[in-house]
Amino acid sequence: MSFAVKLMNWYREKGRDLPWRTTHDAYIIWLSEIILQQTRVEQGMPYFHRFVEAFPIVTKFAQADEEDILRLWQGLGYYSRARNMHKAAKMVMSDFQGTFPNTYGEAIRLPGVGEYTAAAIASFSANEPRAVVDGNVYRVLARYFGINEPINSIQGKRIFAEIAHDMLDKRNPGIYNQAIMDFGALQCKPKNPLCEDCIFRVECVAFQKGLVDMLPVKLKGKVSRNRYFHYFIVKEDDKILMSKRGQGDVWTNLYEFPMIETAEDISLSDLMAHADFVHYFDENTVLEVVGKQIKQVLSHQNIYARFFIIRDSRALKKKKKDWNYYFCEKIDKLAKHKLIFSFLEKNVHLISANTSVK
DNA sequence: AACGCGGGGGC
DNA sequence: GCCCCAGCGTT
């Protein structure tokens, strides 16, 4: 029996029942695939339901405000996915007459849709014979064939893409693609794979040679850097001073409190002597520390954050021309990053009664 | 070819 | 603490 047939037989019996597998609607499949990029199924699931309900058809998605999309996306990470989805939905309206493309060649033109996602959309919705190559597929193939070429080298990507295409069941690409990913997620897991109970125990090169734990090989990335954020909570009546982050850094277009960043952890007195602090606040400002320093780990940086309350809003120098902060009444309506919304959840008492926190 | 981009979970 | 997750876009 071929690899593909054994795999699909396994899938029929052990595969997961996932909501986006019951449709051939390219739009719904796209929605699920973008959400699941670098994201576990369990983590993405509630967001999938949220988005399907808010935007049942691509027209609704295209008509939404980016702010609303980001707010629905809040907490999921890699926010460029949400911004690109909005661009893609608008492109579907302008370039595809509102019909979501279901071919690889068309889908891959959409921002945020790369080789993996285009293959997923085309194979799941239209049964186009395109092999998906995601983390699961790299792992299954690397172990099955005993390939030690790094999966994140250019050479490796090419090799694995070719093998994936060779192995694909050209008659049932949709089912096959679902099957190999589920197999990677449930059976051929990164840690403690279920080799003793595996249908490929005999053919799997890694298992026969005892190399399962060594494969796949992946080149290491750079070490994380440390950043120190000092957030200021400034209230005026029931409004809180907020600002929107710009491009070229983490959390593009998301909201947060006014902030000073330093390369090192600094003392309170050094903070108050900081040029930006002097720029925005009176020298006699009283800072009240809220809680302990929070560490937020991103995949490529460690962010250490402290929060300060400034109770006297007169401390703020309001006549600056480069004013890019504004007092916001309903901060629950803003899309915020984790550092901010988890702080707000823990410090509801700091926010006035008529300002709800989500 | 390398890097930046979140947040969560397994071990 | 390290690795991985239904990756993609930019440089």
Short mmCIF file of C-alpha atoms (C1' of nucleotides) in Angstrom, two decimals, chain C:
data_model
loop_
_atom_site.label_atom_id
_atom_site.label_comp_id
_atom_site.label_asym_id
_atom_site.label_seq_id
_atom_site.Cartn_x
_atom_site.Cartn_y
_atom_site.Cartn_z
"C1'" DG C 1 14.73 27.59 29.24
"C1'" DC C 2 14.04 25.80 24.76
"C1'" DC C 3 11.28 24.33 21.05
"C1'" DC C 4 7.29 24.35 18.24
"C1'" DC C 5 2.89 25.84 16.27
"C1'" DA C 6 -1.92 24.65 9.30
"C1'" DG C 7 4.03 31.04 7.64
"C1'" DC C 8 4.62 35.47 5.34
"C1'" DG C 9 6.73 39.80 3.91
"C1'" DT C 10 10.72 42.56 3.70
"C1'" DT C 11 15.44 43.49 2.98
#
